[in-house]
Amino acid sequence: MKMKKLMVLLLSCSVVFAGSFTNAYAAEVVEEENTQVEQNNSEEIEEETLPEEQESEALPEDQQTVTEKEESEQTVAPEEEQIPTNESENAVDVENTEVKAAEAKGLGLEPDADGFVIEDGILWDYRGSAVSIKIPENVTTIGSYAFNGPYSLKKIEVGRNVVKLQEYAFFGSEAEEIILPDTITEIPGHTFSLCNNLKKIVLPESIQIIGEGAFAVTRLERVYIPSSTQTIFYNAFENYPGDNDYLTIYCPENSVAHNFAQNNGISYKITNLPNAVQNLRAVSNGKNKVKLTWSASDRAEGYLVYGQKNGKYGYVGMTDNNSKTTFTDIKALDTDYNYYWVFPYITNINDKMQAGPCEKYVYAKGVLPAVKNLKAASEKGGVKLTWGRVSGAEGYLVYGRRAGGNYEYIGMTRNDKYTDKKASKTEYNYYWVYPYHTNVQGKMIAGATPKYTYGRAR
């Protein structure tokens, strides 16, 4: 009986042992099969993400969803990091730029003696305390965020060796004046964003592109954009949608900038020089006075008058209104001719006058104007002359040419009439009457030449 129980016990143990062995073996087989399946799946996924021109076997339907999601995560970049196919040479590697900017702000690069942090021709930071600086000659590129911080800096002059600005180059700068060279061709995105002290800026004639948000969120009041600029991003001045109260774009007529300002409701001012004035005239207008008149020139803000007296050429005066097209020189010579030129002008972004052309000059003496309404009447024994009085005249000189004679002095009077008692009765006598004044040297100065008149004695 005991022997039977022992055999039963041994048999039970062997069954248990066999079952355990079988389960372990089965688990090992399952694990190997799972490993093989994962390897196969991995190979199929890798084949699916190959370029389109390389064929791959279709995955099982239940695996395609996972693979497409992984592929999407691997190949689709955030929108702001996508690079256009026509990539410009000034395009910025945003990720690398931010790393460099961070390094420049104290994570690896040291400033030079003047406070400039420069590496491989790129200016990454300025840590000096100067009020005004000029970028060193060994700098060819202004890095991102290079001037975001030095609050003492008021003026930045960028040298001609600089050919490139990175995005955000002057972002947040406290500078009030930034001078750019004509070696730069592009103002990249957000270059001057948050430059709240920058009221005006002149873009050089070399600028071709103004990028996205280049002047966003600023207090800019004036900007000059040259005719060379062919591309302006729609939001380059995104804090001025339809706002004519603050920003004025200075630009050539019919330029891209001109059209941009019109299309976006931004105030603008045309920088083309006005045309030369027409119908310029000069007349004597009194003692040491010459009056100039002309026709208005389109877009002129006023007119500059230059003259030549005693052989010396120089500024005489100006008018500051386009509708005012007269000017009187009150310091004109009375003993010689005064020569005059009139130039239309406009004011530029710096409030400096820029003169247009002048096509002709005029001249006159600073003497009394000619008498008007000069008339001759025949009377017994002579010819009676009458005329209108001239303001400022001390008297009148009468010249004439009697029948067959020469032009000569005939007489003078302080009145507005004179009778020539030696006039010819058989032939016409010709007369001129000149008002006169006495100059500081006591010399009698005759006024402007009048129209002549003629008559015969009875």
C-alpha positions as a LaTeX table, in Angstrom:
\begin{tabular}{lrrr}
\hline
Residue & $x$ (\AA) & $y$ (\AA) & $z$ (\AA) \\
\hline
Met1 & 0.00 & 0.00 & 0.00 \\
Lys2 & 2.77 & 2.40 & 0.85 \\
Met3 & 4.51 & 1.48 & $-2.39$ \\
Lys4 & 1.39 & 2.42 & $-4.38$ \\
Lys5 & 1.14 & 5.82 & $-2.66$ \\
Leu6 & 4.80 & 6.51 & $-3.40$ \\
Met7 & 4.41 & 5.71 & $-7.07$ \\
Val8 & 1.32 & 7.91 & $-7.32$ \\
Leu9 & 3.23 & 10.79 & $-5.69$ \\
Leu10 & 6.17 & 10.40 & $-8.12$ \\
Leu11 & 3.80 & 10.28 & $-11.04$ \\
Ser12 & 2.09 & 13.51 & $-9.90$ \\
Cys13 & 5.42 & 15.28 & $-9.58$ \\
Ser14 & 6.47 & 14.20 & $-13.04$ \\
Val15 & 3.21 & 15.50 & $-14.47$ \\
Val16 & 3.67 & 18.86 & $-12.73$ \\
Phe17 & 7.28 & 19.06 & $-13.87$ \\
Ala18 & 6.30 & 18.17 & $-17.42$ \\
Gly19 & 3.57 & 20.81 & $-17.38$ \\
Ser20 & 5.96 & 23.46 & $-16.15$ \\
Phe21 & 8.49 & 22.53 & $-18.79$ \\
Thr22 & 5.81 & 22.63 & $-21.44$ \\
Asn23 & 4.61 & 26.08 & $-20.31$ \\
Ala24 & 8.14 & 27.47 & $-20.23$ \\
Tyr25 & 8.85 & 26.13 & $-23.68$ \\
Ala26 & 5.59 & 27.55 & $-24.99$ \\
Ala27 & 6.36 & 30.98 & $-23.49$ \\
Glu28 & 9.79 & 30.97 & $-25.09$ \\
Val29 & 8.29 & 30.13 & $-28.47$ \\
Val30 & 5.69 & 32.90 & $-28.14$ \\
Glu31 & 8.38 & 35.42 & $-27.18$ \\
Glu32 & 10.47 & 34.50 & $-30.23$ \\
Glu33 & 7.42 & 34.79 & $-32.46$ \\
Asn34 & 6.59 & 38.23 & $-31.01$ \\
Thr35 & 10.17 & 39.37 & $-31.53$ \\
Gln36 & 10.03 & 38.21 & $-35.14$ \\
Val37 & 6.73 & 40.03 & $-35.67$ \\
Glu38 & 8.18 & 43.27 & $-34.25$ \\
Gln39 & 11.22 & 42.98 & $-36.52$ \\
Asn40 & 9.00 & 42.40 & $-39.52$ \\
Asn41 & 6.83 & 45.37 & $-38.56$ \\
Ser42 & 9.91 & 47.56 & $-38.11$ \\
Glu43 & 11.21 & 46.60 & $-41.54$ \\
Glu44 & 7.84 & 47.32 & $-43.11$ \\
Ile45 & 7.60 & 50.74 & $-41.36$ \\
Glu46 & 11.06 & 51.71 & $-42.57$ \\
Glu47 & 10.09 & 50.76 & $-46.11$ \\
Glu48 & 6.94 & 52.89 & $-45.87$ \\
Thr49 & 8.89 & 56.09 & $-44.93$ \\
Leu50 & 11.29 & 55.84 & $-47.88$ \\
Pro51 & 11.06 & 58.51 & $-50.64$ \\
Glu52 & 8.20 & 57.98 & $-53.07$ \\
Glu53 & 10.40 & 56.71 & $-55.88$ \\
Gln54 & 11.40 & 53.69 & $-53.76$ \\
Glu55 & 8.60 & 51.07 & $-53.76$ \\
Ser56 & 7.57 & 49.30 & $-50.58$ \\
Glu57 & 5.08 & 46.60 & $-49.69$ \\
Ala58 & 1.75 & 47.71 & $-48.30$ \\
Leu59 & 1.42 & 47.35 & $-44.56$ \\
Pro60 & $-1.47$ & 45.53 & $-42.97$ \\
Glu61 & $-4.41$ & 47.85 & $-42.57$ \\
Asp62 & $-4.16$ & 47.86 & $-38.79$ \\
Gln63 & $-0.53$ & 49.09 & $-38.98$ \\
Gln64 & $-0.98$ & 51.84 & $-41.60$ \\
Thr65 & $-2.63$ & 54.26 & $-39.16$ \\
Val66 & 0.26 & 54.11 & $-36.73$ \\
Thr67 & 2.84 & 54.43 & $-39.52$ \\
Glu68 & 1.15 & 57.43 & $-41.17$ \\
Lys69 & 1.02 & 59.22 & $-37.82$ \\
Glu70 & 4.70 & 58.56 & $-37.18$ \\
Glu71 & 5.57 & 59.67 & $-40.70$ \\
Ser72 & 3.56 & 62.88 & $-40.26$ \\
Glu73 & 5.37 & 63.65 & $-37.02$ \\
Gln74 & 8.74 & 63.08 & $-38.68$ \\
Thr75 & 8.22 & 65.05 & $-41.92$ \\
Val76 & 5.88 & 68.00 & $-41.16$ \\
Ala77 & 7.74 & 70.97 & $-39.66$ \\
Pro78 & 6.01 & 73.79 & $-37.76$ \\
Glu79 & 4.72 & 76.46 & $-40.14$ \\
Glu80 & 7.16 & 79.15 & $-39.05$ \\
Glu81 & 10.15 & 76.92 & $-39.81$ \\
Gln82 & 9.18 & 75.99 & $-43.38$ \\
Ile83 & 11.63 & 77.46 & $-45.87$ \\
Pro84 & 10.34 & 78.72 & $-49.26$ \\
Thr85 & 11.71 & 77.07 & $-52.36$ \\
Asn86 & 13.12 & 80.37 & $-53.62$ \\
Glu87 & 15.25 & 80.75 & $-50.52$ \\
Ser88 & 17.07 & 84.08 & $-50.38$ \\
Glu89 & 20.66 & 84.25 & $-49.34$ \\
Asn90 & 19.56 & 86.32 & $-46.33$ \\
Ala91 & 17.23 & 83.58 & $-45.02$ \\
Val92 & 17.85 & 82.86 & $-41.35$ \\
Asp93 & 18.40 & 79.50 & $-39.68$ \\
Val94 & 16.05 & 80.31 & $-36.81$ \\
Glu95 & 17.08 & 77.46 & $-34.50$ \\
Asn96 & 20.80 & 78.10 & $-34.96$ \\
Thr97 & 20.29 & 81.86 & $-34.67$ \\
Glu98 & 18.51 & 81.55 & $-31.33$ \\
Val99 & 21.27 & 79.31 & $-30.02$ \\
Lys100 & 23.92 & 81.79 & $-31.16$ \\
Ala101 & 21.96 & 84.69 & $-29.70$ \\
Ala102 & 21.77 & 82.87 & $-26.39$ \\
Glu103 & 25.50 & 82.17 & $-26.48$ \\
Ala104 & 26.20 & 85.81 & $-27.29$ \\
Lys105 & 24.22 & 86.94 & $-24.28$ \\
Gly106 & 26.67 & 85.29 & $-21.94$ \\
Leu107 & 26.91 & 81.57 & $-22.67$ \\
Gly108 & 30.33 & 81.29 & $-24.22$ \\
Leu109 & 31.42 & 84.44 & $-26.07$ \\
Glu110 & 33.31 & 87.34 & $-24.51$ \\
Pro111 & 33.18 & 91.00 & $-25.60$ \\
Asp112 & 36.16 & 92.91 & $-26.94$ \\
Ala113 & 37.55 & 96.04 & $-25.29$ \\
Asp114 & 34.76 & 98.17 & $-26.78$ \\
Gly115 & 31.98 & 95.85 & $-25.69$ \\
Phe116 & 31.33 & 94.11 & $-29.02$ \\
Val117 & 30.75 & 90.34 & $-29.05$ \\
Ile118 & 31.95 & 89.16 & $-32.47$ \\
Glu119 & 32.54 & 85.70 & $-33.87$ \\
Asp120 & 33.40 & 84.87 & $-37.51$ \\
Gly121 & 32.33 & 88.32 & $-38.70$ \\
Ile122 & 28.96 & 88.17 & $-36.93$ \\
Leu123 & 28.12 & 90.73 & $-34.25$ \\
Trp124 & 26.06 & 88.86 & $-31.65$ \\
Asp125 & 25.88 & 91.37 & $-28.84$ \\
Tyr126 & 26.92 & 94.80 & $-27.60$ \\
Arg127 & 27.74 & 95.12 & $-23.91$ \\
Gly128 & 29.32 & 98.55 & $-23.83$ \\
Ser129 & 27.91 & 101.73 & $-22.30$ \\
Ala130 & 28.52 & 104.22 & $-25.13$ \\
Val131 & 25.78 & 106.58 & $-26.28$ \\
Ser132 & 26.85 & 106.40 & $-29.93$ \\
Ile133 & 28.71 & 103.61 & $-31.74$ \\
Lys134 & 29.91 & 102.63 & $-35.20$ \\
Ile135 & 29.98 & 98.93 & $-36.04$ \\
Pro136 & 33.60 & 97.66 & $-36.29$ \\
Glu137 & 35.06 & 97.03 & $-39.74$ \\
Asn138 & 35.51 & 93.30 & $-39.10$ \\
Val139 & 31.73 & 92.83 & $-38.86$ \\
Thr140 & 29.88 & 91.63 & $-41.97$ \\
Thr141 & 26.64 & 90.47 & $-40.35$ \\
Ile142 & 24.47 & 91.81 & $-37.54$ \\
Gly143 & 23.18 & 88.80 & $-35.61$ \\
Ser144 & 19.73 & 88.30 & $-34.15$ \\
Tyr145 & 18.94 & 90.26 & $-30.97$ \\
Ala146 & 22.36 & 91.94 & $-31.12$ \\
Phe147 & 21.05 & 95.21 & $-29.66$ \\
Asn148 & 18.30 & 93.99 & $-27.37$ \\
Gly149 & 19.46 & 95.41 & $-24.08$ \\
Pro150 & 21.96 & 98.34 & $-23.99$ \\
Tyr151 & 19.66 & 101.11 & $-22.77$ \\
Ser152 & 22.33 & 103.82 & $-22.93$ \\
Leu153 & 22.81 & 103.42 & $-26.69$ \\
Lys154 & 21.12 & 106.20 & $-28.69$ \\
Lys155 & 22.84 & 106.08 & $-32.08$ \\
Ile156 & 24.06 & 103.11 & $-34.15$ \\
Glu157 & 25.98 & 103.60 & $-37.39$ \\
Val158 & 26.36 & 100.43 & $-39.43$ \\
Gly159 & 29.57 & 100.39 & $-41.49$ \\
Arg160 & 29.82 & 99.60 & $-45.19$ \\
Asn161 & 31.47 & 96.23 & $-44.52$ \\
Val162 & 28.16 & 94.94 & $-43.18$ \\
Val163 & 26.26 & 93.19 & $-45.97$ \\
Lys164 & 23.62 & 91.27 & $-44.04$ \\
Leu165 & 21.14 & 91.68 & $-41.21$ \\
Gln166 & 19.70 & 88.63 & $-39.52$ \\
Glu167 & 16.09 & 88.50 & $-38.40$ \\
Tyr168 & 15.49 & 90.42 & $-35.15$ \\
Ala169 & 18.88 & 92.17 & $-35.57$ \\
Phe170 & 17.75 & 95.37 & $-33.81$ \\
Phe171 & 14.78 & 93.84 & $-32.03$ \\
Gly172 & 13.90 & 95.84 & $-28.91$ \\
Ser173 & 16.74 & 98.33 & $-29.37$ \\
Glu174 & 16.51 & 101.59 & $-27.42$ \\
Ala175 & 18.41 & 103.51 & $-30.13$ \\
Glu176 & 16.89 & 106.73 & $-31.46$ \\
Glu177 & 18.92 & 106.77 & $-34.67$ \\
Ile178 & 20.12 & 103.86 & $-36.82$ \\
Ile179 & 22.13 & 104.53 & $-39.99$ \\
Leu180 & 22.29 & 101.76 & $-42.58$ \\
Pro181 & 24.84 & 101.46 & $-45.44$ \\
Asp182 & 24.07 & 100.86 & $-49.12$ \\
Thr183 & 25.71 & 97.43 & $-48.92$ \\
Ile184 & 22.58 & 95.87 & $-47.40$ \\
Thr185 & 19.87 & 94.57 & $-49.75$ \\
Glu186 & 17.25 & 93.20 & $-47.36$ \\
Ile187 & 15.48 & 94.17 & $-44.14$ \\
Pro188 & 14.57 & 90.69 & $-42.81$ \\
Gly189 & 11.59 & 89.82 & $-40.65$ \\
His190 & 11.20 & 91.72 & $-37.36$ \\
Thr191 & 14.52 & 93.53 & $-37.80$ \\
Phe192 & 13.23 & 96.66 & $-36.05$ \\
Ser193 & 10.32 & 95.24 & $-34.06$ \\
Leu194 & 9.77 & 96.90 & $-30.68$ \\
Cys195 & 12.24 & 99.72 & $-31.43$ \\
Asn196 & 10.08 & 102.20 & $-29.56$ \\
Asn197 & 12.52 & 105.12 & $-29.62$ \\
Leu198 & 13.12 & 104.95 & $-33.37$ \\
Lys199 & 11.02 & 107.77 & $-34.86$ \\
Lys200 & 12.48 & 107.83 & $-38.37$ \\
Ile201 & 14.83 & 105.84 & $-40.56$ \\
Val202 & 16.23 & 106.20 & $-44.07$ \\
Leu203 & 16.55 & 102.93 & $-45.96$ \\
Pro204 & 19.48 & 103.01 & $-48.42$ \\
Glu205 & 18.95 & 102.88 & $-52.18$ \\
Ser206 & 20.18 & 99.26 & $-52.19$ \\
Ile207 & 17.24 & 97.80 & $-50.25$ \\
Gln208 & 15.19 & 95.35 & $-52.32$ \\
Ile209 & 13.10 & 93.50 & $-49.73$ \\
Ile210 & 11.34 & 94.54 & $-46.51$ \\
Gly211 & 10.40 & 91.39 & $-44.64$ \\
Glu212 & 7.53 & 90.22 & $-42.50$ \\
Gly213 & 6.91 & 92.43 & $-39.47$ \\
Ala214 & 10.16 & 94.31 & $-40.14$ \\
Phe215 & 8.84 & 97.43 & $-38.35$ \\
Ala216 & 6.12 & 95.79 & $-36.29$ \\
Val217 & 5.00 & 97.31 & $-33.00$ \\
Thr218 & 7.14 & 100.42 & $-33.20$ \\
Arg219 & 6.50 & 104.14 & $-32.81$ \\
Leu220 & 7.98 & 104.91 & $-36.20$ \\
Glu221 & 6.75 & 108.20 & $-37.66$ \\
Arg222 & 8.78 & 108.49 & $-40.86$ \\
Val223 & 10.49 & 105.99 & $-43.14$ \\
Tyr224 & 12.12 & 106.55 & $-46.52$ \\
Ile225 & 11.73 & 103.60 & $-48.89$ \\
Pro226 & 13.71 & 103.85 & $-52.17$ \\
Ser227 & 12.63 & 102.90 & $-55.68$ \\
Ser228 & 14.95 & 99.88 & $-55.51$ \\
Thr229 & 12.58 & 98.19 & $-53.05$ \\
Gln230 & 10.53 & 95.66 & $-55.01$ \\
Thr231 & 8.99 & 93.57 & $-52.21$ \\
Ile232 & 7.25 & 94.75 & $-49.03$ \\
Phe233 & 5.51 & 92.12 & $-46.90$ \\
Tyr234 & 1.89 & 93.04 & $-46.21$ \\
Asn235 & 2.47 & 93.20 & $-42.44$ \\
Ala236 & 5.84 & 94.95 & $-42.51$ \\
Phe237 & 4.22 & 97.85 & $-40.59$ \\
Glu238 & 1.56 & 95.77 & $-38.89$ \\
Asn239 & 0.88 & 98.24 & $-36.10$ \\
Tyr240 & $-0.39$ & 100.78 & $-38.67$ \\
Pro241 & $-3.45$ & 99.21 & $-40.35$ \\
Gly242 & $-5.16$ & 102.15 & $-42.07$ \\
Asp243 & $-3.54$ & 104.61 & $-39.66$ \\
Asn244 & $-2.57$ & 107.94 & $-41.24$ \\
Asp245 & $-2.05$ & 109.77 & $-37.97$ \\
Tyr246 & 1.46 & 108.58 & $-37.15$ \\
Leu247 & 3.44 & 106.92 & $-39.93$ \\
Thr248 & 4.41 & 108.66 & $-43.17$ \\
Ile249 & 6.20 & 106.75 & $-45.92$ \\
Tyr250 & 8.58 & 108.88 & $-47.98$ \\
Cys251 & 8.93 & 107.32 & $-51.43$ \\
Pro252 & 9.31 & 108.02 & $-55.17$ \\
Glu253 & 6.15 & 108.41 & $-57.21$ \\
Asn254 & 4.70 & 105.18 & $-58.69$ \\
Ser255 & 7.17 & 103.05 & $-56.72$ \\
Val256 & 6.30 & 99.81 & $-54.91$ \\
Ala257 & 6.35 & 101.76 & $-51.64$ \\
His258 & 3.97 & 104.35 & $-53.09$ \\
Asn259 & 1.48 & 101.65 & $-54.09$ \\
Phe260 & 1.94 & 99.89 & $-50.73$ \\
Ala261 & 1.08 & 103.06 & $-48.82$ \\
Gln262 & $-2.00$ & 103.72 & $-50.95$ \\
Asn263 & $-3.26$ & 100.14 & $-50.67$ \\
Asn264 & $-2.80$ & 100.04 & $-46.89$ \\
Gly265 & $-4.14$ & 103.47 & $-46.02$ \\
Ile266 & $-0.77$ & 104.77 & $-44.83$ \\
Ser267 & 0.15 & 108.42 & $-45.24$ \\
Tyr268 & 2.89 & 109.04 & $-47.81$ \\
Lys269 & 4.97 & 111.82 & $-49.27$ \\
Ile270 & 6.41 & 111.79 & $-52.79$ \\
Thr271 & 10.15 & 112.48 & $-52.87$ \\
Asn272 & 10.53 & 113.26 & $-56.59$ \\
Leu273 & 11.93 & 116.75 & $-57.08$ \\
Pro274 & 9.44 & 119.26 & $-58.48$ \\
Asn275 & 9.74 & 120.57 & $-62.02$ \\
Ala276 & 11.32 & 123.93 & $-62.84$ \\
Val277 & 9.12 & 127.00 & $-62.50$ \\
Gln278 & 7.72 & 128.57 & $-65.66$ \\
Asn279 & 7.02 & 132.18 & $-66.69$ \\
Leu280 & 9.72 & 133.64 & $-64.45$ \\
Arg281 & 9.84 & 137.44 & $-64.66$ \\
Ala282 & 11.64 & 140.30 & $-62.88$ \\
Val283 & 10.50 & 143.92 & $-62.73$ \\
Ser284 & 11.83 & 146.99 & $-60.96$ \\
Asn285 & 9.56 & 147.69 & $-58.02$ \\
Gly286 & 10.91 & 150.67 & $-56.13$ \\
Lys287 & 14.00 & 152.04 & $-54.53$ \\
Asn288 & 16.37 & 149.04 & $-54.19$ \\
Lys289 & 13.49 & 146.68 & $-54.98$ \\
Val290 & 12.99 & 144.01 & $-57.65$ \\
Lys291 & 9.79 & 141.96 & $-57.83$ \\
Leu292 & 9.90 & 138.38 & $-59.15$ \\
Thr293 & 6.87 & 136.41 & $-60.35$ \\
Trp294 & 6.45 & 132.85 & $-61.73$ \\
Ser295 & 3.96 & 130.01 & $-62.21$ \\
Ala296 & 3.56 & 127.35 & $-59.51$ \\
Ser297 & 5.40 & 124.02 & $-59.80$ \\
Asp298 & 3.56 & 120.80 & $-58.90$ \\
Arg299 & 4.48 & 119.29 & $-55.49$ \\
Ala300 & 6.73 & 122.23 & $-54.61$ \\
Glu301 & 6.50 & 123.16 & $-50.94$ \\
Gly302 & 8.11 & 126.52 & $-51.55$ \\
Tyr303 & 10.76 & 128.31 & $-53.59$ \\
Leu304 & 14.38 & 129.31 & $-53.07$ \\
Val305 & 15.58 & 132.55 & $-54.66$ \\
Tyr306 & 19.24 & 132.94 & $-55.56$ \\
Gly307 & 20.85 & 135.95 & $-57.17$ \\
Gln308 & 24.03 & 137.50 & $-58.48$ \\
Lys309 & 25.00 & 141.05 & $-57.55$ \\
Asn310 & 28.30 & 142.71 & $-58.33$ \\
Gly311 & 29.49 & 139.36 & $-59.66$ \\
Lys312 & 28.73 & 137.46 & $-56.43$ \\
Tyr313 & 26.22 & 134.58 & $-56.51$ \\
Gly314 & 24.29 & 133.63 & $-53.36$ \\
Tyr315 & 21.06 & 133.06 & $-51.48$ \\
Val316 & 18.56 & 135.93 & $-51.61$ \\
Gly317 & 15.40 & 134.61 & $-49.99$ \\
Met318 & 12.56 & 132.08 & $-50.11$ \\
Thr319 & 8.83 & 131.51 & $-49.95$ \\
Asp320 & 7.44 & 128.64 & $-47.88$ \\
Asn321 & 4.15 & 128.15 & $-49.67$ \\
Asn322 & 3.52 & 126.64 & $-53.09$ \\
Ser323 & 0.73 & 129.11 & $-53.77$ \\
Lys324 & 2.98 & 132.08 & $-53.08$ \\
Thr325 & 4.65 & 132.66 & $-56.43$ \\
Thr326 & 6.04 & 136.15 & $-55.92$ \\
Phe327 & 9.11 & 137.47 & $-54.14$ \\
Thr328 & 10.45 & 141.00 & $-53.72$ \\
Asp329 & 14.15 & 141.58 & $-53.20$ \\
Ile330 & 14.42 & 144.68 & $-51.00$ \\
Lys331 & 18.21 & 144.84 & $-51.21$ \\
Ala332 & 18.56 & 145.03 & $-54.95$ \\
Leu333 & 21.24 & 147.18 & $-56.57$ \\
Asp334 & 19.94 & 150.39 & $-58.10$ \\
Thr335 & 23.04 & 151.20 & $-60.12$ \\
Asp336 & 23.42 & 147.85 & $-61.86$ \\
Tyr337 & 21.43 & 144.80 & $-62.89$ \\
Asn338 & 20.54 & 142.06 & $-60.41$ \\
Tyr339 & 20.30 & 138.48 & $-61.76$ \\
Tyr340 & 17.88 & 135.95 & $-60.28$ \\
Trp341 & 17.20 & 132.17 & $-60.27$ \\
Val342 & 14.15 & 130.56 & $-58.61$ \\
Phe343 & 14.29 & 126.89 & $-57.49$ \\
Pro344 & 11.22 & 124.92 & $-56.34$ \\
Tyr345 & 11.94 & 122.74 & $-53.31$ \\
Ile346 & 10.54 & 119.95 & $-51.15$ \\
Thr347 & 11.58 & 118.85 & $-47.65$ \\
Asn348 & 12.97 & 115.35 & $-47.16$ \\
Ile349 & 12.53 & 112.93 & $-44.26$ \\
Asn350 & 15.13 & 114.91 & $-42.26$ \\
Asp351 & 13.28 & 118.19 & $-42.87$ \\
Lys352 & 16.08 & 119.36 & $-45.15$ \\
Met353 & 15.17 & 121.29 & $-48.29$ \\
Gln354 & 15.93 & 119.66 & $-51.63$ \\
Ala355 & 15.84 & 121.99 & $-54.61$ \\
Gly356 & 14.51 & 121.14 & $-58.04$ \\
Pro357 & 15.94 & 122.55 & $-61.29$ \\
Cys358 & 15.88 & 126.10 & $-62.65$ \\
Glu359 & 15.82 & 126.54 & $-66.42$ \\
Lys360 & 16.36 & 130.28 & $-66.84$ \\
Tyr361 & 17.39 & 133.47 & $-65.08$ \\
Val362 & 15.96 & 136.99 & $-65.16$ \\
Tyr363 & 17.37 & 140.39 & $-64.30$ \\
Ala364 & 16.33 & 143.92 & $-63.32$ \\
Lys365 & 17.56 & 146.97 & $-61.44$ \\
Gly366 & 16.33 & 147.99 & $-58.01$ \\
Val367 & 14.78 & 151.19 & $-59.20$ \\
Leu368 & 11.33 & 152.78 & $-59.40$ \\
Pro369 & 8.89 & 151.07 & $-61.77$ \\
Ala370 & 8.05 & 152.64 & $-65.08$ \\
Val371 & 5.32 & 155.26 & $-65.30$ \\
Lys372 & 1.95 & 154.16 & $-66.63$ \\
Asn373 & $-0.61$ & 155.81 & $-68.89$ \\
Leu374 & 1.95 & 158.04 & $-70.59$ \\
Lys375 & 0.14 & 160.22 & $-73.16$ \\
Ala376 & 1.04 & 163.06 & $-75.54$ \\
Ala377 & $-1.39$ & 165.81 & $-76.59$ \\
Ser378 & $-0.82$ & 168.52 & $-79.23$ \\
Glu379 & $-1.30$ & 172.09 & $-78.08$ \\
Lys380 & $-0.41$ & 175.48 & $-79.40$ \\
Gly381 & 3.35 & 175.91 & $-79.26$ \\
Gly382 & 4.19 & 172.45 & $-77.90$ \\
Val383 & 3.36 & 168.86 & $-76.89$ \\
Lys384 & 1.83 & 168.19 & $-73.46$ \\
Leu385 & 2.82 & 164.95 & $-71.69$ \\
Thr386 & 0.83 & 163.37 & $-68.82$ \\
Trp387 & 1.25 & 160.12 & $-66.81$ \\
Gly388 & 0.31 & 158.36 & $-63.61$ \\
Arg389 & 2.30 & 159.06 & $-60.47$ \\
Val390 & 4.79 & 156.46 & $-59.21$ \\
Ser391 & 4.99 & 155.74 & $-55.48$ \\
Gly392 & 8.35 & 156.76 & $-54.04$ \\
Ala393 & 9.30 & 158.97 & $-56.97$ \\
Glu394 & 11.06 & 162.21 & $-56.08$ \\
Gly395 & 10.51 & 163.53 & $-59.57$ \\
Tyr396 & 10.45 & 162.64 & $-63.28$ \\
Leu397 & 13.02 & 162.88 & $-66.05$ \\
Val398 & 11.80 & 163.54 & $-69.59$ \\
Tyr399 & 13.81 & 162.24 & $-72.54$ \\
Gly400 & 12.91 & 162.37 & $-76.21$ \\
Arg401 & 13.83 & 162.59 & $-79.83$ \\
Arg402 & 12.56 & 165.61 & $-81.67$ \\
Ala403 & 12.04 & 165.58 & $-85.41$ \\
Gly404 & 15.24 & 164.41 & $-87.11$ \\
Gly405 & 17.23 & 164.73 & $-83.90$ \\
Asn406 & 18.92 & 162.38 & $-81.45$ \\
Tyr407 & 17.64 & 160.81 & $-78.27$ \\
Glu408 & 18.40 & 163.35 & $-75.48$ \\
Tyr409 & 17.45 & 164.85 & $-72.16$ \\
Ile410 & 14.56 & 167.29 & $-72.49$ \\
Gly411 & 13.63 & 168.27 & $-68.95$ \\
Met412 & 12.42 & 167.25 & $-65.51$ \\
Thr413 & 9.53 & 167.91 & $-63.14$ \\
Arg414 & 8.16 & 166.90 & $-59.75$ \\
Asn415 & 4.63 & 166.83 & $-61.14$ \\
Asp416 & 2.82 & 164.28 & $-63.29$ \\
Lys417 & 2.81 & 166.45 & $-66.42$ \\
Tyr418 & 5.28 & 168.29 & $-68.64$ \\
Thr419 & 5.03 & 170.46 & $-71.81$ \\
Asp420 & 7.76 & 170.37 & $-74.47$ \\
Lys421 & 7.71 & 173.86 & $-75.94$ \\
Lys422 & 10.39 & 173.01 & $-78.51$ \\
Ala423 & 8.46 & 170.24 & $-80.15$ \\
Ser424 & 8.34 & 170.13 & $-83.95$ \\
Lys425 & 5.14 & 171.14 & $-85.69$ \\
Thr426 & 5.92 & 169.32 & $-88.94$ \\
Glu427 & 7.15 & 165.93 & $-87.70$ \\
Tyr428 & 6.40 & 163.65 & $-84.79$ \\
Asn429 & 8.36 & 163.96 & $-81.56$ \\
Tyr430 & 8.97 & 160.82 & $-79.40$ \\
Tyr431 & 9.03 & 160.91 & $-75.57$ \\
Trp432 & 10.03 & 158.73 & $-72.57$ \\
Val433 & 9.39 & 159.68 & $-68.93$ \\
Tyr434 & 11.41 & 158.15 & $-66.06$ \\
Pro435 & 10.62 & 158.45 & $-62.36$ \\
Tyr436 & 13.74 & 158.92 & $-60.24$ \\
His437 & 15.01 & 158.64 & $-56.69$ \\
Thr438 & 18.24 & 159.75 & $-55.00$ \\
Asn439 & 20.45 & 157.02 & $-53.55$ \\
Val440 & 22.60 & 157.14 & $-50.41$ \\
Gln441 & 25.48 & 158.61 & $-52.39$ \\
Gly442 & 23.22 & 161.48 & $-53.52$ \\
Lys443 & 23.10 & 160.21 & $-57.09$ \\
Met444 & 19.89 & 160.59 & $-59.07$ \\
Ile445 & 18.77 & 157.12 & $-60.21$ \\
Ala446 & 16.30 & 156.85 & $-63.09$ \\
Gly447 & 13.50 & 154.30 & $-62.87$ \\
Ala448 & 12.45 & 151.60 & $-65.30$ \\
Thr449 & 11.99 & 152.29 & $-68.99$ \\
Pro450 & 8.37 & 153.08 & $-69.94$ \\
Lys451 & 6.55 & 152.73 & $-73.20$ \\
Tyr452 & 7.11 & 155.75 & $-75.38$ \\
Thr453 & 4.54 & 158.19 & $-76.75$ \\
Tyr454 & 4.63 & 160.74 & $-79.57$ \\
Gly455 & 2.96 & 163.94 & $-80.81$ \\
Arg456 & 3.33 & 167.21 & $-82.78$ \\
Ala457 & 2.96 & 170.82 & $-81.70$ \\
Arg458 & 0.17 & 172.94 & $-83.19$ \\
\hline
\end{tabular}
